[in-house]
Coordinates of C-alpha atoms in Angstrom, one line a residue:
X428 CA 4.3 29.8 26.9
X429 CA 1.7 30.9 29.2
X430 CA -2.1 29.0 29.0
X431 CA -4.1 31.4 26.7
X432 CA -7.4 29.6 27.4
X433 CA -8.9 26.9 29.7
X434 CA -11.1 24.2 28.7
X435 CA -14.2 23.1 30.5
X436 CA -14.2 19.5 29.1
X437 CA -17.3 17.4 29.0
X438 CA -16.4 13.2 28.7
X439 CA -19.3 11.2 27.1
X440 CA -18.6 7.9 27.7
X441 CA -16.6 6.4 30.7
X442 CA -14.9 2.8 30.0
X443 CA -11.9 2.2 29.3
X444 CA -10.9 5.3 26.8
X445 CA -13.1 8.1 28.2
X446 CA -11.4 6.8 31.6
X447 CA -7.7 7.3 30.3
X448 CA -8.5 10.8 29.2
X449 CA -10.4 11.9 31.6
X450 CA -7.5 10.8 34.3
X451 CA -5.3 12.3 31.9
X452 CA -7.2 15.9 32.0
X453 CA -7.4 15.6 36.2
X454 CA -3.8 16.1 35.6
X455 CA -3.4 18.7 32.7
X456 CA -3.4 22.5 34.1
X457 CA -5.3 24.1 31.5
X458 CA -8.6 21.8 32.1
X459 CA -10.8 23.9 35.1
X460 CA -13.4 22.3 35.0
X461 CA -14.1 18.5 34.0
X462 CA -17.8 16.8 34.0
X463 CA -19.0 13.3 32.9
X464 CA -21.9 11.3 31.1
X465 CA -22.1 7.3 31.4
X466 CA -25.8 5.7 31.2
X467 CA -23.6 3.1 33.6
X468 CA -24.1 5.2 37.0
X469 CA -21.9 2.7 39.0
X470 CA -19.0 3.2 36.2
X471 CA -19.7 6.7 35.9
X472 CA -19.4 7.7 39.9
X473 CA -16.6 5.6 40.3
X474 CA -14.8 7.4 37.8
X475 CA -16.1 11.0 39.0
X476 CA -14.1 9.7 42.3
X477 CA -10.9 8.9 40.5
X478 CA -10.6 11.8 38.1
X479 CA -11.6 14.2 40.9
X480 CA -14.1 15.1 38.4
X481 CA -16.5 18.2 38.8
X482 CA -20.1 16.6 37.9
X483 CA -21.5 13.0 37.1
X484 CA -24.7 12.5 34.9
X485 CA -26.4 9.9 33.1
X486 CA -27.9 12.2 30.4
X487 CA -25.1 13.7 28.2
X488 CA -27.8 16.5 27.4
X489 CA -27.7 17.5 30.6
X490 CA -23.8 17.4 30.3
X491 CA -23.3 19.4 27.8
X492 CA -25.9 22.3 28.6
X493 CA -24.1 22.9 31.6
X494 CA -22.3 26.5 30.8
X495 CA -18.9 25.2 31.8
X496 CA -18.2 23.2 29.0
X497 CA -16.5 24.8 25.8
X498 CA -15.1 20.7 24.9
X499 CA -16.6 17.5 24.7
X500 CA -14.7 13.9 23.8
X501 CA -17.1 11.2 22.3
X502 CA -16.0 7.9 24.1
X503 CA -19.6 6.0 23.7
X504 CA -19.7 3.0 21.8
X505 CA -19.2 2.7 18.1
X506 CA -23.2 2.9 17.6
X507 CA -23.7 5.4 20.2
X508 CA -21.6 8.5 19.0
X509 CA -24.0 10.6 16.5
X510 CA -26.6 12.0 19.4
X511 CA -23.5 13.6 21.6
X512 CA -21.4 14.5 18.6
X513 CA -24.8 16.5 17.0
X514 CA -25.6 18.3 20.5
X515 CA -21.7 19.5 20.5
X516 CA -21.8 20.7 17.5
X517 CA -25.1 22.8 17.6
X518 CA -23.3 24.2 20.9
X519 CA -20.1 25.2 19.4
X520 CA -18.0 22.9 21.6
X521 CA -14.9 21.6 20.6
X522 CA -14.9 17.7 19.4
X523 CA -12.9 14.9 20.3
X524 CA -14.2 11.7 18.8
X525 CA -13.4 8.2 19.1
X526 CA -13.5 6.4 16.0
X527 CA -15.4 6.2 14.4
X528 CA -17.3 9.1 13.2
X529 CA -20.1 6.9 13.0
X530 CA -21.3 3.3 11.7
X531 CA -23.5 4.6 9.1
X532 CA -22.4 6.1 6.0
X533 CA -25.6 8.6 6.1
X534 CA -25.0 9.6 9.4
X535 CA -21.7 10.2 9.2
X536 CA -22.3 12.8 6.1
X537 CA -24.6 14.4 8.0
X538 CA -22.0 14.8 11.5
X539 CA -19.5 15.7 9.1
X540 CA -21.6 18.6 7.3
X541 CA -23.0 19.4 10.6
X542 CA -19.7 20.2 12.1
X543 CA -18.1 22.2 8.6
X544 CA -21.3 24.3 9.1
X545 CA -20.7 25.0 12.5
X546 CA -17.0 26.0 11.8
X547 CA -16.0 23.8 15.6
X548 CA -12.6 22.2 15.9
X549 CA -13.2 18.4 15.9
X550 CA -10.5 15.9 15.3
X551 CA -10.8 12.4 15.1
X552 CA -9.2 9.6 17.6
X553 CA -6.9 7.8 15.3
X554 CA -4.2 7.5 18.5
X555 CA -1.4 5.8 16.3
X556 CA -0.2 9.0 14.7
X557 CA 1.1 9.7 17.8
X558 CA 3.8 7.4 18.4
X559 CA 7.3 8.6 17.5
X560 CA 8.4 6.0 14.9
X561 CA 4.9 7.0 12.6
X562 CA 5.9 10.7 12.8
X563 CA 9.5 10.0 12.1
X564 CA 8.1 8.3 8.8
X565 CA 5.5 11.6 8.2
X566 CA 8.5 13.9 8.2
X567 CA 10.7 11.8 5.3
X568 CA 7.7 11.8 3.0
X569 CA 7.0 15.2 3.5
X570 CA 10.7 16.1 3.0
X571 CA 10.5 13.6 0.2
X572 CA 13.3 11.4 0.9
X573 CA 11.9 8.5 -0.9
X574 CA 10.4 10.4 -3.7
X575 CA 7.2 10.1 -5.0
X576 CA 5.4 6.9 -3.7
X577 CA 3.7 4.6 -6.0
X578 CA 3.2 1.2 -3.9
X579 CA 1.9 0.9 -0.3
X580 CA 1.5 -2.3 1.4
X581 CA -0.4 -2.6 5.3
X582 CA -1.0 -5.8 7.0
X583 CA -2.7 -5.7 10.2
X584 CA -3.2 -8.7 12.8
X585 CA -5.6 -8.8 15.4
X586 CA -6.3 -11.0 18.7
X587 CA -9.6 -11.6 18.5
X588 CA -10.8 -10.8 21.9
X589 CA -10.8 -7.0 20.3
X590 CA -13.8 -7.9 17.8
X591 CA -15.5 -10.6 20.8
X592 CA -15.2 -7.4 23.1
X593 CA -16.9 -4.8 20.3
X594 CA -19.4 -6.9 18.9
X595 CA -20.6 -8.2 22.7
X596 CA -22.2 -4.6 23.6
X597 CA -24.6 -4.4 21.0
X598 CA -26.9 -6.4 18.7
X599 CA -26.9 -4.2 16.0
X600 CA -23.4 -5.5 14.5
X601 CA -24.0 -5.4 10.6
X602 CA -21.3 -2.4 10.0
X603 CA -18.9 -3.9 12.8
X604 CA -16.7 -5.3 10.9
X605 CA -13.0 -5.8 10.8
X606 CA -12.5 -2.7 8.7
X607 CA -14.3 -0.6 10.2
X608 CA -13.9 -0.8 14.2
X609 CA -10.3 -1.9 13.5
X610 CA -8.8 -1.8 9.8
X611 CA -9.6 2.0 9.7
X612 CA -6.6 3.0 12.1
X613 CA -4.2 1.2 9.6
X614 CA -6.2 2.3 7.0
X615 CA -5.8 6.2 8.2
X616 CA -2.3 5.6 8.8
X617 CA -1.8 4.6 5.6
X618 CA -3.7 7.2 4.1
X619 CA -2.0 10.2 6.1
X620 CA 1.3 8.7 5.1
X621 CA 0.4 9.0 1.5
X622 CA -1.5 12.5 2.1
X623 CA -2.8 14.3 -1.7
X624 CA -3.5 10.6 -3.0
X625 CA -7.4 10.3 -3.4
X626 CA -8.5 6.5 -4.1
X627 CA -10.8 6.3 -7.2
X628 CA -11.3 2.6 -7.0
X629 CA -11.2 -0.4 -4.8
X630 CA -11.7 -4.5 -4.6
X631 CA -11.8 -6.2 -1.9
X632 CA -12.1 -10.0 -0.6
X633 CA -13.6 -11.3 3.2
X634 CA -14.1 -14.9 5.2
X635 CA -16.1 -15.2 8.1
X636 CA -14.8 -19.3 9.0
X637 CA -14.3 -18.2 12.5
X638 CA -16.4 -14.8 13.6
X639 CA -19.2 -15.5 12.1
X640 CA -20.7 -16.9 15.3
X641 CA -20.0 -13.6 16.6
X642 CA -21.8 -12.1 14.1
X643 CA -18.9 -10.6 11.8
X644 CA -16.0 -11.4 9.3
X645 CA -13.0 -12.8 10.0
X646 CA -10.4 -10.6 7.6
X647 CA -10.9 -8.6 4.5
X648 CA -8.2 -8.2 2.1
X649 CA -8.7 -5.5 -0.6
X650 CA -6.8 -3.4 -3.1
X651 CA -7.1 0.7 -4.2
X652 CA -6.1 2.5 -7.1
X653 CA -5.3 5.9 -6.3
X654 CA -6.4 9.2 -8.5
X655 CA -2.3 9.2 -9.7
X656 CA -2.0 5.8 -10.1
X657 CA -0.4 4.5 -7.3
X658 CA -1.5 1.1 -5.7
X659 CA -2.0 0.6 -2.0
X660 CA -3.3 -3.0 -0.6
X661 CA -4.8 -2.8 2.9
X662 CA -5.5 -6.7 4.6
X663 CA -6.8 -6.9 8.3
X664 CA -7.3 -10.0 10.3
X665 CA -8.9 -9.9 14.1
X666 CA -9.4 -13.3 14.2
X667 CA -6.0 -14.7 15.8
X668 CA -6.5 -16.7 18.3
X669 CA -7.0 -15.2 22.4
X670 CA -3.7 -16.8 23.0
X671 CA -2.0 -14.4 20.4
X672 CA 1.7 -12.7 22.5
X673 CA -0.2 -9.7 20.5
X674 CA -2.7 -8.3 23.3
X675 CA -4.5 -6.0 20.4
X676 CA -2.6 -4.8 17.2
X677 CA 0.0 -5.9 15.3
X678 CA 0.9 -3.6 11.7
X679 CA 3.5 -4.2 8.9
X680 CA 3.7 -0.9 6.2
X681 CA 5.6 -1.1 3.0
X682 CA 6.2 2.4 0.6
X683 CA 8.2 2.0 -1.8
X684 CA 8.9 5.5 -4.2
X685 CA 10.8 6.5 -6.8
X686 CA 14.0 7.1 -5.0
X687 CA 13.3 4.7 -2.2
X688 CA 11.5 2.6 0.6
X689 CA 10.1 2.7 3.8
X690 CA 9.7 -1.1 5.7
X691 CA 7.4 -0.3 9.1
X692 CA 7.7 -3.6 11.6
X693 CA 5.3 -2.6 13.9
X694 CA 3.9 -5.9 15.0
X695 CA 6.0 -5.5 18.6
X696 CA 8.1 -8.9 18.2
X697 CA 11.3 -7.1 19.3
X698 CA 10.0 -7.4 22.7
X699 CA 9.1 -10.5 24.1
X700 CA 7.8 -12.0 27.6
X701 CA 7.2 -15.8 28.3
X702 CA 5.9 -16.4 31.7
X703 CA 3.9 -18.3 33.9
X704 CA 1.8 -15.8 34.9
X705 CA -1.3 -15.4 33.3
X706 CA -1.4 -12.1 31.0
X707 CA -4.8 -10.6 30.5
X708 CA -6.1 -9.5 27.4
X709 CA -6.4 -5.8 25.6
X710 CA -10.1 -5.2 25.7
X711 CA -12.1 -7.9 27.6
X712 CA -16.0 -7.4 27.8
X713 CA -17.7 -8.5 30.9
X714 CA -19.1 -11.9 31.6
X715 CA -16.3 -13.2 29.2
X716 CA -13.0 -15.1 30.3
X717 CA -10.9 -15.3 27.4
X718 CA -7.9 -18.6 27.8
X719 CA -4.9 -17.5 29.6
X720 CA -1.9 -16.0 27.7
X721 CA 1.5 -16.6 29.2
X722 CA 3.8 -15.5 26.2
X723 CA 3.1 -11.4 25.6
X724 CA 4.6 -8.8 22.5
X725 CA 5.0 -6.2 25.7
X726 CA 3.6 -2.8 24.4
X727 CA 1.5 -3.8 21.9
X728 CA -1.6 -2.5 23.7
X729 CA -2.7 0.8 21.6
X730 CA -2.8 3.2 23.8
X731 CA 0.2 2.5 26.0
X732 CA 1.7 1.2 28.7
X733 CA 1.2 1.8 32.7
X734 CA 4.0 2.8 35.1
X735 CA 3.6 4.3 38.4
X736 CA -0.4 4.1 37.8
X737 CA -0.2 6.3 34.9
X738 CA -0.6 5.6 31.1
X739 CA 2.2 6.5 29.1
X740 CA 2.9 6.2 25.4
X741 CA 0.7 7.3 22.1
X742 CA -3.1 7.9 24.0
X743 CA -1.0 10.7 26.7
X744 CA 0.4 11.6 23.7
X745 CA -2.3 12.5 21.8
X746 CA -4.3 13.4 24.7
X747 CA -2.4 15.9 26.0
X748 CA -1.5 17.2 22.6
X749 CA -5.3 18.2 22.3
X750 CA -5.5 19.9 25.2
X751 CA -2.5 21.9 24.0
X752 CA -4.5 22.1 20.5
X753 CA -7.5 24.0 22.6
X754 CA -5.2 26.1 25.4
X755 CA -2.7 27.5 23.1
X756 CA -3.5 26.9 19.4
X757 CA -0.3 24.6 18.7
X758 CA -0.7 22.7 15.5
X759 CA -1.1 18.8 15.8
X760 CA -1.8 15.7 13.8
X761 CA -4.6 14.6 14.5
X762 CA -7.5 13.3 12.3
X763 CA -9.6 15.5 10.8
X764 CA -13.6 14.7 11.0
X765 CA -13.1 14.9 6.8
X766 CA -10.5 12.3 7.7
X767 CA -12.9 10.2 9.8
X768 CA -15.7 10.6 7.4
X769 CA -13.6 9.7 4.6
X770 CA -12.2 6.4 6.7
X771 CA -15.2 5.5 7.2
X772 CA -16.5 5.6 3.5
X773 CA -13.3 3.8 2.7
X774 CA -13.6 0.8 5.0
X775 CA -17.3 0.7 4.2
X776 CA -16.5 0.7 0.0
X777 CA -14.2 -2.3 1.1
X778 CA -16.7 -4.4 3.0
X779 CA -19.1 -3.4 0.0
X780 CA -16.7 -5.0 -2.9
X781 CA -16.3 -8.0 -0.7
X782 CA -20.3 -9.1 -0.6
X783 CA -20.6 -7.9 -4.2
X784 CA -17.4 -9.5 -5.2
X785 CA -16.5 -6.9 -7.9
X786 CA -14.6 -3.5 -7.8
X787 CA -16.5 -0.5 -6.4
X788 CA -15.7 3.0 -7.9
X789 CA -15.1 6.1 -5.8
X790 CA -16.3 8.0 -4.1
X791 CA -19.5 6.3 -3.8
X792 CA -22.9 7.1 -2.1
X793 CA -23.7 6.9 1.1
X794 CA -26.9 5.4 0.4
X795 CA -25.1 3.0 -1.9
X796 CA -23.0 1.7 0.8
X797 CA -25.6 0.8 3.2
X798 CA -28.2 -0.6 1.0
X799 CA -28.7 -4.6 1.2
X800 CA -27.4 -6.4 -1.6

């Protein structure tokens, strides 16, 4: 099928995800032009060099005015993505943005309603629908092979060097919590694998024994009733130790319907390397040496694996997939910004029953969610 349109695509945000897409674009035909925003110049340029990118600024303003662009992805850090998402939006670009939509509940209604209004495309980074075993399990609920699902049960484990690495680039870490920055992409799977069940209530439980000196929780372990009746528990930890084989994520689904059920084993034990080499971690901030690992569940880095210095797995996936999205209109999974928005809500209603200790009904304000109790 021949390329109906190209995309001028605009990067906001270059470490370690912006970087992966944007090599990822040098790469894909249908991008012709390709500029990029970092307030970290040194980062930035070096990046410009290795993506054989068109234009380097420090002011995403300046980015995004410029007339080549008809796309932008949002790769800033979790407290930095409302400005950039806002200017795309009142420009009619197309969105890609990393989860998630935002860390305030009010803010993220007012992306989300800015973006409906504007009638863009913007989808939502949630890079784990992707992966071939997830869509295999999409297609035998849709097809209803299990009938109709009443029970779900997620458990996700975490090194903690993921929450060390979010929590070290900002000061403002009330809302970065394991649910949030982490929970929601089991959370969203979970979700879009029970797609037409809305949650009308939730409770929810969190200890903070170990990351509390880093200013956040440890896990939170909650329950939701859905609008039907079903029941879905959804428990995060990303306190494991730095010495975890995991290097970021590891997931266990249970969905168990009226005719049958699905077991998901994702936490990457089936492949295992001890050795004496030091492995480094997922995400590593900088000025932080985490202890050596020497026993590693290979692939259980989110976004892939490298071979031949290029990324492959679910984050080429979904990458590329978007780039098909805008070039030739093809039809993908990806997360909707009502999906990120509602995430978001969601995880937030979580951490909400845990300091209140009681259920909280749903939906629930915005305002209600980021009030201190």
């Amino acid at each position: 099928m021949a390329i109906r349109n190209e995309i001028g695509l605009a990067i906001v945000g270059c470490g370690t995800i912006g970087r992966i897409r944007a090599i990822i674009a040098r790469d894909y035909p249908g991008i012709s032009w390709l500029g990029l925003c970092d307030i970290n110049r040194d980062l930035g340029e070096k990046l410009k060099t290795d993506s054989e990118a068109d234009f380097f600024t420090t002011d995403f303003q300046e980015l995004l005015n410029r007339p080549e662009v008809t796309a932008v992805i949002v790769a800033t850090d979790e407290n930095n993505h409302a400005a950039p998402i806002l200017a795309a939006t009142e420009r009619k670009q197309a969105l890609f943005i990393e989860k998630p939509i935002a860390t305030d509940a009010r803010e993220s209604l007012q992306i989300l309603r800015a973006i409906e209004a504007s009638g863009v495309d913007a989808v939502m980074g949630y890079t784990q629908r992707f992966r071939r075993r997830f869509l295999a399990v999409k297609e035998r609920l849709i097809t209803g092979q299990i009938g109709d699902v009443h029970s779900v049960v997620t458990r996700a484990f975490m090194n903690r060097m993921v929450p060390i690495a979010t929590v070290a680039r900002t000061q403002n870490r009330r809302n970065l919590t394991p649910m949030v920055v982490s929970g929601t992409h089991s959370l969203d799977m979970s979700m879009w694998l029970m797609e037409g069940k809305t949650p009308v209530s939730v409770y929810a439980k969190s200890t903070d024994k170990v990351m509390s000196r880093w200013g956040t929780k440890d896990s939170t372990f909650g329950i939701f009733e859905m609008d039907d009746g079903t029941i879905f528990s959804m428990n995060i930890s990303w306190a494991l130790p730095e010495v975890w084989p995991g290097s970021v994520y590891g997931l266990e689904i249970g969905i168990v319907g009226t005719e049958g059920v699905i077991d998901i084993e994702d936490t990457h034990r089936d492949l295992v390397m001890a050795t004496n080499v030091a492995q480094g971690g997922g995400y590593v901030p900088d000025g932080y040496t985490p202890p050596a690992r020497h026993v590693d569940f290979l692939t259980s880095y989110p976004p892939g694996d490298l071979h031949l210095s290029q990324l492959w797995g679910p984050m080429r996936e979904e990458t590329v997939s978007w780039y098909q999205r805008l070039c030739m209109n093809q039809p993908t999974p990806h997360a909707t910004a009502q999906d990120g928005h509602r995430n978001l809500v969601l995880t937030m209603a979580m951490d909400l029953s845990a300091r209140r200790g009681q259920p909280v009904r749903l939906p629930v304000d915005p305002e209600e969610l980021m009030a201190d109790d």
